[in-house]
């Protein structure tokens, strides 16, 4: 069984203004490195479908989904928050990004793909139940997790978030939801300044100080994530795969290196494979240094595809 790679041209047309770091070139940088590394030949490509209201409404109030549809502009740019904007293509891009995560879940839970990576934008992990935020409109991984539970009968889903920012939206959606475990690392104190005050028991949040580096990251994963994942016994793992903790990324200061992304993917798989039977979905979140993003995604997908680190 191959690893699926899911994307859509609509995700290239969503633009939030000149100089915005969350830009279409990010997806092109990933494509470049897939070809340069030879990984391309091992992947099965799929076009992302549009997420449906039924799928979105498992996470977001339908009024919120309607409000986003309503505010989407026919021309020009509309700002949803100081960092998040929509152009005339953004609604479809957001629906494709979430639809990719749903298709990934269908392929993996249905036994058609061993694992799946969604190369999509906008990202999703800051999107709360009823609030867009931090470049995010719909919470892609959250919709995928609920889809796994409701459409495929998964009893337990683990969300693994290694983006440099805390996935406050995912926490908002799942705190105290016993069917979902979220493990995360993030730079702290840093945007969005959440994740450290009384997290719910199903949230394993590990804040790291600026400058932490590979060693502290690996220690945090080994000490905090892996025991929690082993205890939880998830039937599906979903990565919130952000690559903005990389040392070359100016967005933040955690200073991870390319091999850390292969390492963490392998560690999480090893801890969960007995229960997931290898079922892993991954969706792109952040990552703004183009070359480092492309290389790190290759490291991550190589392990998903069983090709080693
Ligand atoms: Zn981020």
PDB file of C-alpha atoms and ligand atoms in Angstrom:
ATOM      1  CA  UNK A   1       0.000   0.000   0.000  1.00  0.00           C
ATOM      2  CA  UNK A   2       1.354   3.372  -0.996  1.00  0.00           C
ATOM      3  CA  UNK A   3       1.405   6.639   0.886  1.00  0.00           C
ATOM      4  CA  UNK A   4      -1.102   9.159  -0.441  1.00  0.00           C
ATOM      5  CA  UNK A   5      -0.111  12.754  -1.214  1.00  0.00           C
ATOM      6  CA  UNK A   6      -3.141  15.014  -1.352  1.00  0.00           C
ATOM      7  CA  UNK A   7      -3.185  18.585  -2.619  1.00  0.00           C
ATOM      8  CA  UNK A   8      -5.154  20.898  -4.936  1.00  0.00           C
ATOM      9  CA  UNK A   9      -4.409  23.828  -7.241  1.00  0.00           C
ATOM     10  CA  UNK A  10      -6.983  25.931  -5.339  1.00  0.00           C
ATOM     11  CA  UNK A  11      -4.583  25.903  -2.376  1.00  0.00           C
ATOM     12  CA  UNK A  12      -2.107  27.906  -4.512  1.00  0.00           C
ATOM     13  CA  UNK A  13      -4.643  30.653  -5.303  1.00  0.00           C
ATOM     14  CA  UNK A  14      -5.360  31.655  -1.705  1.00  0.00           C
ATOM     15  CA  UNK A  15      -3.246  34.753  -0.973  1.00  0.00           C
ATOM     16  CA  UNK A  16      -3.326  37.018   2.061  1.00  0.00           C
ATOM     17  CA  UNK A  17      -1.379  39.995   0.736  1.00  0.00           C
ATOM     18  CA  UNK A  18       2.107  40.959  -0.373  1.00  0.00           C
ATOM     19  CA  UNK A  19       4.835  39.867   2.041  1.00  0.00           C
ATOM     20  CA  UNK A  20       2.598  37.493   4.021  1.00  0.00           C
ATOM     21  CA  UNK A  21       4.702  34.507   5.177  1.00  0.00           C
ATOM     22  CA  UNK A  22       1.877  31.989   4.615  1.00  0.00           C
ATOM     23  CA  UNK A  23       2.243  32.104   0.845  1.00  0.00           C
ATOM     24  CA  UNK A  24       1.605  29.808  -2.138  1.00  0.00           C
ATOM     25  CA  UNK A  25       5.339  29.278  -2.729  1.00  0.00           C
ATOM     26  CA  UNK A  26       5.335  27.046   0.357  1.00  0.00           C
ATOM     27  CA  UNK A  27       3.511  24.299  -1.528  1.00  0.00           C
ATOM     28  CA  UNK A  28       5.789  24.677  -4.567  1.00  0.00           C
ATOM     29  CA  UNK A  29       8.833  24.300  -2.290  1.00  0.00           C
ATOM     30  CA  UNK A  30       7.434  20.977  -1.053  1.00  0.00           C
ATOM     31  CA  UNK A  31       6.849  19.785  -4.637  1.00  0.00           C
ATOM     32  CA  UNK A  32      10.435  20.756  -5.580  1.00  0.00           C
ATOM     33  CA  UNK A  33      11.923  18.689  -2.779  1.00  0.00           C
ATOM     34  CA  UNK A  34       9.662  15.702  -3.516  1.00  0.00           C
ATOM     35  CA  UNK A  35      11.163  15.621  -7.007  1.00  0.00           C
ATOM     36  CA  UNK A  36      14.732  16.416  -5.955  1.00  0.00           C
ATOM     37  CA  UNK A  37      14.696  13.672  -3.314  1.00  0.00           C
ATOM     38  CA  UNK A  38      13.122  11.040  -5.571  1.00  0.00           C
ATOM     39  CA  UNK A  39      10.311  10.589  -3.026  1.00  0.00           C
ATOM     40  CA  UNK A  40       7.746  11.643  -5.638  1.00  0.00           C
ATOM     41  CA  UNK A  41       7.953   8.213  -7.301  1.00  0.00           C
ATOM     42  CA  UNK A  42       6.785   6.487  -4.098  1.00  0.00           C
ATOM     43  CA  UNK A  43       3.637   8.558  -3.591  1.00  0.00           C
ATOM     44  CA  UNK A  44       0.106   8.134  -4.854  1.00  0.00           C
ATOM     45  CA  UNK A  45      -1.339  11.535  -5.759  1.00  0.00           C
ATOM     46  CA  UNK A  46      -4.923  12.592  -5.068  1.00  0.00           C
ATOM     47  CA  UNK A  47      -6.851  15.817  -5.686  1.00  0.00           C
ATOM     48  CA  UNK A  48      -8.400  17.222  -2.526  1.00  0.00           C
ATOM     49  CA  UNK A  49     -12.218  17.328  -2.587  1.00  0.00           C
ATOM     50  CA  UNK A  50     -14.212  20.172  -1.019  1.00  0.00           C
ATOM     51  CA  UNK A  51     -15.189  19.487   2.594  1.00  0.00           C
ATOM     52  CA  UNK A  52     -18.951  19.330   3.083  1.00  0.00           C
ATOM     53  CA  UNK A  53     -21.020  21.256   5.625  1.00  0.00           C
ATOM     54  CA  UNK A  54     -21.815  17.956   7.354  1.00  0.00           C
ATOM     55  CA  UNK A  55     -18.107  17.237   7.838  1.00  0.00           C
ATOM     56  CA  UNK A  56     -17.306  20.783   8.990  1.00  0.00           C
ATOM     57  CA  UNK A  57     -20.286  20.905  11.352  1.00  0.00           C
ATOM     58  CA  UNK A  58     -18.852  18.052  13.441  1.00  0.00           C
ATOM     59  CA  UNK A  59     -16.321  20.654  14.651  1.00  0.00           C
ATOM     60  CA  UNK A  60     -17.553  24.153  13.784  1.00  0.00           C
ATOM     61  CA  UNK A  61     -21.081  25.479  14.503  1.00  0.00           C
ATOM     62  CA  UNK A  62     -22.927  25.588  11.173  1.00  0.00           C
ATOM     63  CA  UNK A  63     -23.503  29.328  11.759  1.00  0.00           C
ATOM     64  CA  UNK A  64     -19.726  29.791  11.706  1.00  0.00           C
ATOM     65  CA  UNK A  65     -19.386  27.825   8.449  1.00  0.00           C
ATOM     66  CA  UNK A  66     -22.163  29.945   6.904  1.00  0.00           C
ATOM     67  CA  UNK A  67     -20.551  33.169   8.148  1.00  0.00           C
ATOM     68  CA  UNK A  68     -17.241  32.207   6.478  1.00  0.00           C
ATOM     69  CA  UNK A  69     -19.068  31.406   3.232  1.00  0.00           C
ATOM     70  CA  UNK A  70     -20.835  34.772   3.485  1.00  0.00           C
ATOM     71  CA  UNK A  71     -17.766  36.900   4.204  1.00  0.00           C
ATOM     72  CA  UNK A  72     -15.697  35.315   1.372  1.00  0.00           C
ATOM     73  CA  UNK A  73     -15.127  38.125  -1.145  1.00  0.00           C
ATOM     74  CA  UNK A  74     -15.929  38.113  -4.878  1.00  0.00           C
ATOM     75  CA  UNK A  75     -13.011  40.531  -5.388  1.00  0.00           C
ATOM     76  CA  UNK A  76     -10.299  42.078  -3.246  1.00  0.00           C
ATOM     77  CA  UNK A  77      -9.304  40.955   0.241  1.00  0.00           C
ATOM     78  CA  UNK A  78     -11.284  40.644   3.472  1.00  0.00           C
ATOM     79  CA  UNK A  79      -9.461  40.446   6.815  1.00  0.00           C
ATOM     80  CA  UNK A  80     -10.756  37.943   9.383  1.00  0.00           C
ATOM     81  CA  UNK A  81      -8.136  38.905  11.984  1.00  0.00           C
ATOM     82  CA  UNK A  82      -4.884  40.932  11.772  1.00  0.00           C
ATOM     83  CA  UNK A  83      -3.013  37.875  10.346  1.00  0.00           C
ATOM     84  CA  UNK A  84      -5.753  36.076   8.436  1.00  0.00           C
ATOM     85  CA  UNK A  85      -7.393  37.198   5.211  1.00  0.00           C
ATOM     86  CA  UNK A  86      -9.503  35.829   2.374  1.00  0.00           C
ATOM     87  CA  UNK A  87      -9.233  36.563  -1.338  1.00  0.00           C
ATOM     88  CA  UNK A  88     -11.759  35.238  -3.900  1.00  0.00           C
ATOM     89  CA  UNK A  89     -10.023  31.810  -3.892  1.00  0.00           C
ATOM     90  CA  UNK A  90      -9.627  31.409  -0.139  1.00  0.00           C
ATOM     91  CA  UNK A  91     -12.989  29.786   0.552  1.00  0.00           C
ATOM     92  CA  UNK A  92     -12.326  26.963  -1.910  1.00  0.00           C
ATOM     93  CA  UNK A  93      -8.734  26.628  -0.663  1.00  0.00           C
ATOM     94  CA  UNK A  94      -9.976  26.292   2.927  1.00  0.00           C
ATOM     95  CA  UNK A  95     -12.642  23.764   1.907  1.00  0.00           C
ATOM     96  CA  UNK A  96     -10.024  21.773  -0.079  1.00  0.00           C
ATOM     97  CA  UNK A  97      -7.560  21.873   2.837  1.00  0.00           C
ATOM     98  CA  UNK A  98     -10.161  20.362   5.138  1.00  0.00           C
ATOM     99  CA  UNK A  99     -11.430  18.065   2.382  1.00  0.00           C
ATOM    100  CA  UNK A 100      -7.881  16.754   1.925  1.00  0.00           C
ATOM    101  CA  UNK A 101      -7.739  15.766   5.588  1.00  0.00           C
ATOM    102  CA  UNK A 102     -11.120  14.032   5.262  1.00  0.00           C
ATOM    103  CA  UNK A 103     -10.014  12.141   2.127  1.00  0.00           C
ATOM    104  CA  UNK A 104      -6.749  11.202   3.864  1.00  0.00           C
ATOM    105  CA  UNK A 105      -8.797   9.753   6.709  1.00  0.00           C
ATOM    106  CA  UNK A 106     -11.041   7.835   4.296  1.00  0.00           C
ATOM    107  CA  UNK A 107      -8.033   6.375   2.436  1.00  0.00           C
ATOM    108  CA  UNK A 108      -6.193   5.351   5.578  1.00  0.00           C
ATOM    109  CA  UNK A 109      -9.172   4.131   7.635  1.00  0.00           C
ATOM    110  CA  UNK A 110     -10.577   2.367   4.559  1.00  0.00           C
ATOM    111  CA  UNK A 111      -7.339   0.453   4.018  1.00  0.00           C
ATOM    112  CA  UNK A 112      -6.664   2.016   0.611  1.00  0.00           C
ATOM    113  CA  UNK A 113      -3.487   3.854   1.663  1.00  0.00           C
ATOM    114  CA  UNK A 114      -0.983   3.037   4.387  1.00  0.00           C
ATOM    115  CA  UNK A 115      -0.661   6.711   5.317  1.00  0.00           C
ATOM    116  CA  UNK A 116      -1.448  10.097   3.787  1.00  0.00           C
ATOM    117  CA  UNK A 117       0.077  13.581   3.739  1.00  0.00           C
ATOM    118  CA  UNK A 118      -2.007  16.673   2.936  1.00  0.00           C
ATOM    119  CA  UNK A 119       0.051  19.415   1.283  1.00  0.00           C
ATOM    120  CA  UNK A 120      -2.486  22.152   1.798  1.00  0.00           C
ATOM    121  CA  UNK A 121      -3.061  25.742   2.849  1.00  0.00           C
ATOM    122  CA  UNK A 122      -4.595  27.487   4.717  1.00  0.00           C
ATOM    123  CA  UNK A 123      -3.388  25.605   7.799  1.00  0.00           C
ATOM    124  CA  UNK A 124      -5.853  24.810  10.572  1.00  0.00           C
ATOM    125  CA  UNK A 125      -4.619  24.329  14.121  1.00  0.00           C
ATOM    126  CA  UNK A 126      -5.361  27.875  15.352  1.00  0.00           C
ATOM    127  CA  UNK A 127      -8.948  27.751  14.053  1.00  0.00           C
ATOM    128  CA  UNK A 128     -11.213  27.461  17.112  1.00  0.00           C
ATOM    129  CA  UNK A 129     -14.767  26.149  17.154  1.00  0.00           C
ATOM    130  CA  UNK A 130     -16.217  29.482  16.051  1.00  0.00           C
ATOM    131  CA  UNK A 131     -13.239  31.731  15.354  1.00  0.00           C
ATOM    132  CA  UNK A 132     -10.685  32.017  12.547  1.00  0.00           C
ATOM    133  CA  UNK A 133      -7.194  32.898  13.776  1.00  0.00           C
ATOM    134  CA  UNK A 134      -3.505  32.883  12.944  1.00  0.00           C
ATOM    135  CA  UNK A 135      -3.717  32.106   9.182  1.00  0.00           C
ATOM    136  CA  UNK A 136      -6.353  29.386   9.865  1.00  0.00           C
ATOM    137  CA  UNK A 137     -10.037  29.255   8.822  1.00  0.00           C
ATOM    138  CA  UNK A 138     -11.241  25.673   9.400  1.00  0.00           C
ATOM    139  CA  UNK A 139      -9.453  23.225  11.711  1.00  0.00           C
ATOM    140  CA  UNK A 140      -8.360  20.578   9.209  1.00  0.00           C
ATOM    141  CA  UNK A 141      -7.024  17.985  11.646  1.00  0.00           C
ATOM    142  CA  UNK A 142     -10.004  18.400  13.981  1.00  0.00           C
ATOM    143  CA  UNK A 143     -12.477  17.720  11.169  1.00  0.00           C
ATOM    144  CA  UNK A 144     -10.384  14.682  10.179  1.00  0.00           C
ATOM    145  CA  UNK A 145     -10.404  13.356  13.761  1.00  0.00           C
ATOM    146  CA  UNK A 146     -14.176  13.694  14.097  1.00  0.00           C
ATOM    147  CA  UNK A 147     -14.594  12.114  10.643  1.00  0.00           C
ATOM    148  CA  UNK A 148     -12.525   9.124  11.769  1.00  0.00           C
ATOM    149  CA  UNK A 149     -14.750   8.783  14.841  1.00  0.00           C
ATOM    150  CA  UNK A 150     -18.160   9.361  13.221  1.00  0.00           C
ATOM    151  CA  UNK A 151     -17.705   7.945   9.712  1.00  0.00           C
ATOM    152  CA  UNK A 152     -15.256   5.127  10.489  1.00  0.00           C
ATOM    153  CA  UNK A 153     -16.073   4.226  14.078  1.00  0.00           C
ATOM    154  CA  UNK A 154     -12.632   4.994  15.521  1.00  0.00           C
ATOM    155  CA  UNK A 155     -12.798   4.879  19.313  1.00  0.00           C
ATOM    156  CA  UNK A 156      -9.644   6.882  19.979  1.00  0.00           C
ATOM    157  CA  UNK A 157      -7.696   9.333  17.790  1.00  0.00           C
ATOM    158  CA  UNK A 158      -4.380  10.964  18.737  1.00  0.00           C
ATOM    159  CA  UNK A 159      -3.396  14.368  17.356  1.00  0.00           C
ATOM    160  CA  UNK A 160       0.348  15.018  17.338  1.00  0.00           C
ATOM    161  CA  UNK A 161       1.269  18.689  16.884  1.00  0.00           C
ATOM    162  CA  UNK A 162       4.944  19.629  16.383  1.00  0.00           C
ATOM    163  CA  UNK A 163       4.309  23.096  14.947  1.00  0.00           C
ATOM    164  CA  UNK A 164       6.272  25.800  16.799  1.00  0.00           C
ATOM    165  CA  UNK A 165       2.995  27.471  17.820  1.00  0.00           C
ATOM    166  CA  UNK A 166       0.527  25.975  20.290  1.00  0.00           C
ATOM    167  CA  UNK A 167      -2.503  24.490  18.497  1.00  0.00           C
ATOM    168  CA  UNK A 168      -4.973  26.488  20.555  1.00  0.00           C
ATOM    169  CA  UNK A 169      -7.811  25.846  18.123  1.00  0.00           C
ATOM    170  CA  UNK A 170      -7.423  22.083  18.345  1.00  0.00           C
ATOM    171  CA  UNK A 171      -7.305  22.350  22.134  1.00  0.00           C
ATOM    172  CA  UNK A 172     -10.439  24.537  22.147  1.00  0.00           C
ATOM    173  CA  UNK A 173     -12.270  21.875  20.131  1.00  0.00           C
ATOM    174  CA  UNK A 174     -11.137  18.730  21.974  1.00  0.00           C
ATOM    175  CA  UNK A 175     -10.372  19.648  25.593  1.00  0.00           C
ATOM    176  CA  UNK A 176     -12.127  17.113  27.855  1.00  0.00           C
ATOM    177  CA  UNK A 177     -13.072  14.954  24.834  1.00  0.00           C
ATOM    178  CA  UNK A 178     -12.041  11.478  25.979  1.00  0.00           C
ATOM    179  CA  UNK A 179     -11.950  10.116  22.417  1.00  0.00           C
ATOM    180  CA  UNK A 180      -9.111  12.440  21.425  1.00  0.00           C
ATOM    181  CA  UNK A 181      -5.620  12.828  22.894  1.00  0.00           C
ATOM    182  CA  UNK A 182      -3.540  15.817  21.793  1.00  0.00           C
ATOM    183  CA  UNK A 183       0.198  15.869  22.345  1.00  0.00           C
ATOM    184  CA  UNK A 184       2.069  19.032  21.433  1.00  0.00           C
ATOM    185  CA  UNK A 185       5.282  20.981  21.825  1.00  0.00           C
ATOM    186  CA  UNK A 186       5.496  24.689  21.214  1.00  0.00           C
ATOM    187  CA  UNK A 187       7.694  27.669  21.915  1.00  0.00           C
ATOM    188  CA  UNK A 188       6.631  29.471  25.092  1.00  0.00           C
ATOM    189  CA  UNK A 189       6.097  32.283  25.798  1.00  0.00           C
ATOM    190  CA  UNK A 190       5.045  32.885  22.191  1.00  0.00           C
ATOM    191  CA  UNK A 191       1.973  33.334  19.984  1.00  0.00           C
ATOM    192  CA  UNK A 192      -0.827  32.426  20.719  1.00  0.00           C
ATOM    193  CA  UNK A 193       0.208  32.520  24.423  1.00  0.00           C
ATOM    194  CA  UNK A 194      -1.935  29.513  25.331  1.00  0.00           C
ATOM    195  CA  UNK A 195      -1.457  25.895  26.342  1.00  0.00           C
ATOM    196  CA  UNK A 196       0.155  26.326  29.747  1.00  0.00           C
ATOM    197  CA  UNK A 197      -2.787  27.337  31.971  1.00  0.00           C
ATOM    198  CA  UNK A 198      -4.623  24.266  33.283  1.00  0.00           C
ATOM    199  CA  UNK A 199      -4.706  22.138  30.153  1.00  0.00           C
ATOM    200  CA  UNK A 200      -7.358  19.400  30.211  1.00  0.00           C
ATOM    201  CA  UNK A 201      -6.260  15.822  31.057  1.00  0.00           C
ATOM    202  CA  UNK A 202      -6.390  14.797  27.373  1.00  0.00           C
ATOM    203  CA  UNK A 203      -3.903  17.565  26.445  1.00  0.00           C
ATOM    204  CA  UNK A 204      -0.198  16.803  26.783  1.00  0.00           C
ATOM    205  CA  UNK A 205       1.280  20.247  26.201  1.00  0.00           C
ATOM    206  CA  UNK A 206       5.037  20.641  26.463  1.00  0.00           C
ATOM    207  CA  UNK A 207       6.185  24.267  26.288  1.00  0.00           C
ATOM    208  CA  UNK A 208       9.822  24.767  25.247  1.00  0.00           C
ATOM    209  CA  UNK A 209      11.881  27.927  25.735  1.00  0.00           C
ATOM    210  CA  UNK A 210      13.347  29.840  22.783  1.00  0.00           C
ATOM    211  CA  UNK A 211      16.631  28.249  21.699  1.00  0.00           C
ATOM    212  CA  UNK A 212      15.623  24.766  22.941  1.00  0.00           C
ATOM    213  CA  UNK A 213      17.128  22.809  20.025  1.00  0.00           C
ATOM    214  CA  UNK A 214      16.987  19.162  18.970  1.00  0.00           C
ATOM    215  CA  UNK A 215      18.028  17.643  22.258  1.00  0.00           C
ATOM    216  CA  UNK A 216      15.337  19.291  24.386  1.00  0.00           C
ATOM    217  CA  UNK A 217      12.758  18.479  21.731  1.00  0.00           C
ATOM    218  CA  UNK A 218      13.703  14.801  21.719  1.00  0.00           C
ATOM    219  CA  UNK A 219      13.730  14.708  25.514  1.00  0.00           C
ATOM    220  CA  UNK A 220      10.241  16.226  25.661  1.00  0.00           C
ATOM    221  CA  UNK A 221       8.900  13.702  23.150  1.00  0.00           C
ATOM    222  CA  UNK A 222      10.497  10.761  24.937  1.00  0.00           C
ATOM    223  CA  UNK A 223       9.436  11.817  28.437  1.00  0.00           C
ATOM    224  CA  UNK A 224       5.982  13.230  27.813  1.00  0.00           C
ATOM    225  CA  UNK A 225       4.530  12.255  24.435  1.00  0.00           C
ATOM    226  CA  UNK A 226       5.471   8.614  24.021  1.00  0.00           C
ATOM    227  CA  UNK A 227       4.196   7.330  27.388  1.00  0.00           C
ATOM    228  CA  UNK A 228       0.910   9.191  26.882  1.00  0.00           C
ATOM    229  CA  UNK A 229       0.515   7.825  23.347  1.00  0.00           C
ATOM    230  CA  UNK A 230       1.300   4.264  24.461  1.00  0.00           C
ATOM    231  CA  UNK A 231      -1.240   4.503  27.279  1.00  0.00           C
ATOM    232  CA  UNK A 232      -3.957   6.000  25.045  1.00  0.00           C
ATOM    233  CA  UNK A 233      -3.725   3.283  22.354  1.00  0.00           C
ATOM    234  CA  UNK A 234      -5.035   5.388  19.453  1.00  0.00           C
ATOM    235  CA  UNK A 235      -6.597   3.708  16.432  1.00  0.00           C
ATOM    236  CA  UNK A 236      -5.459   6.590  14.209  1.00  0.00           C
ATOM    237  CA  UNK A 237      -2.678   9.168  14.533  1.00  0.00           C
ATOM    238  CA  UNK A 238      -3.109  12.573  12.896  1.00  0.00           C
ATOM    239  CA  UNK A 239      -0.096  14.874  12.674  1.00  0.00           C
ATOM    240  CA  UNK A 240      -0.544  18.626  12.791  1.00  0.00           C
ATOM    241  CA  UNK A 241       2.660  18.904  10.808  1.00  0.00           C
ATOM    242  CA  UNK A 242       4.138  22.369  11.155  1.00  0.00           C
ATOM    243  CA  UNK A 243       7.786  22.886  10.267  1.00  0.00           C
ATOM    244  CA  UNK A 244       8.294  26.403  11.655  1.00  0.00           C
ATOM    245  CA  UNK A 245      10.405  25.177  14.600  1.00  0.00           C
ATOM    246  CA  UNK A 246      13.240  24.599  12.105  1.00  0.00           C
ATOM    247  CA  UNK A 247      16.449  26.536  12.797  1.00  0.00           C
ATOM    248  CA  UNK A 248      16.279  28.208   9.369  1.00  0.00           C
ATOM    249  CA  UNK A 249      12.747  29.496   9.998  1.00  0.00           C
ATOM    250  CA  UNK A 250      12.677  33.130  11.145  1.00  0.00           C
ATOM    251  CA  UNK A 251       9.162  32.735  12.524  1.00  0.00           C
ATOM    252  CA  UNK A 252      10.399  31.370  15.851  1.00  0.00           C
ATOM    253  CA  UNK A 253      13.426  30.163  17.802  1.00  0.00           C
ATOM    254  CA  UNK A 254      13.219  26.456  18.664  1.00  0.00           C
ATOM    255  CA  UNK A 255      16.109  25.573  16.326  1.00  0.00           C
ATOM    256  CA  UNK A 256      15.145  22.063  15.200  1.00  0.00           C
ATOM    257  CA  UNK A 257      17.086  20.376  12.362  1.00  0.00           C
ATOM    258  CA  UNK A 258      15.960  18.331   9.325  1.00  0.00           C
ATOM    259  CA  UNK A 259      16.551  14.902  10.957  1.00  0.00           C
ATOM    260  CA  UNK A 260      14.346  15.821  13.933  1.00  0.00           C
ATOM    261  CA  UNK A 261      11.303  15.513  11.680  1.00  0.00           C
ATOM    262  CA  UNK A 262      12.202  11.970  10.626  1.00  0.00           C
ATOM    263  CA  UNK A 263      13.028  11.096  14.219  1.00  0.00           C
ATOM    264  CA  UNK A 264       9.774  12.349  15.741  1.00  0.00           C
ATOM    265  CA  UNK A 265       7.703  10.692  13.020  1.00  0.00           C
ATOM    266  CA  UNK A 266       9.469   7.365  13.612  1.00  0.00           C
ATOM    267  CA  UNK A 267       9.130   7.614  17.403  1.00  0.00           C
ATOM    268  CA  UNK A 268       5.412   8.362  17.242  1.00  0.00           C
ATOM    269  CA  UNK A 269       4.859   5.534  14.769  1.00  0.00           C
ATOM    270  CA  UNK A 270       6.801   3.078  16.900  1.00  0.00           C
ATOM    271  CA  UNK A 271       4.767   4.010  20.000  1.00  0.00           C
ATOM    272  CA  UNK A 272       1.421   3.751  18.225  1.00  0.00           C
ATOM    273  CA  UNK A 273       1.766   1.237  15.351  1.00  0.00           C
ATOM    274  CA  UNK A 274       0.612  -1.732  17.489  1.00  0.00           C
ATOM    275  CA  UNK A 275      -2.752   0.014  17.976  1.00  0.00           C
ATOM    276  CA  UNK A 276      -3.087   2.049  14.775  1.00  0.00           C
ATOM    277  CA  UNK A 277      -1.734  -0.785  12.601  1.00  0.00           C
ATOM    278  CA  UNK A 278       0.306   1.959  10.949  1.00  0.00           C
ATOM    279  CA  UNK A 279      -2.631   4.252  10.131  1.00  0.00           C
ATOM    280  CA  UNK A 280      -1.294   7.819  10.003  1.00  0.00           C
ATOM    281  CA  UNK A 281      -2.751  10.987   8.505  1.00  0.00           C
ATOM    282  CA  UNK A 282      -0.686  14.159   8.355  1.00  0.00           C
ATOM    283  CA  UNK A 283      -1.708  17.694   7.418  1.00  0.00           C
ATOM    284  CA  UNK A 284       0.590  20.643   6.810  1.00  0.00           C
ATOM    285  CA  UNK A 285       0.400  23.485   9.322  1.00  0.00           C
ATOM    286  CA  UNK A 286       3.222  26.095   9.464  1.00  0.00           C
ATOM    287  CA  UNK A 287       6.733  26.232   8.002  1.00  0.00           C
ATOM    288  CA  UNK A 288       7.868  29.422   6.285  1.00  0.00           C
ATOM    289  CA  UNK A 289      11.549  28.988   5.327  1.00  0.00           C
ATOM    290  CA  UNK A 290      10.975  27.479   1.905  1.00  0.00           C
ATOM    291  CA  UNK A 291      14.020  25.244   1.530  1.00  0.00           C
ATOM    292  CA  UNK A 292      13.874  23.978   5.128  1.00  0.00           C
ATOM    293  CA  UNK A 293      10.131  23.358   4.754  1.00  0.00           C
ATOM    294  CA  UNK A 294      10.560  21.252   1.618  1.00  0.00           C
ATOM    295  CA  UNK A 295      13.436  19.230   3.081  1.00  0.00           C
ATOM    296  CA  UNK A 296      11.688  18.666   6.409  1.00  0.00           C
ATOM    297  CA  UNK A 297       8.468  17.507   4.749  1.00  0.00           C
ATOM    298  CA  UNK A 298      10.543  14.965   2.796  1.00  0.00           C
ATOM    299  CA  UNK A 299      12.062  13.713   6.074  1.00  0.00           C
ATOM    300  CA  UNK A 300       8.575  13.350   7.558  1.00  0.00           C
ATOM    301  CA  UNK A 301       6.963  11.631   4.551  1.00  0.00           C
ATOM    302  CA  UNK A 302       9.880   9.230   4.019  1.00  0.00           C
ATOM    303  CA  UNK A 303       9.139   7.751   7.444  1.00  0.00           C
ATOM    304  CA  UNK A 304       5.369   7.738   6.794  1.00  0.00           C
ATOM    305  CA  UNK A 305       6.090   5.802   3.586  1.00  0.00           C
ATOM    306  CA  UNK A 306       8.298   3.297   5.407  1.00  0.00           C
ATOM    307  CA  UNK A 307      11.415   4.431   3.554  1.00  0.00           C
ATOM    308  CA  UNK A 308      13.468   5.162   6.674  1.00  0.00           C
ATOM    309  CA  UNK A 309      14.790   8.496   7.952  1.00  0.00           C
TER     310      UNK A 309
HETATM  311 ZN1  LIG B   1       3.136  27.615  13.407  1.00  0.00          ZN
END
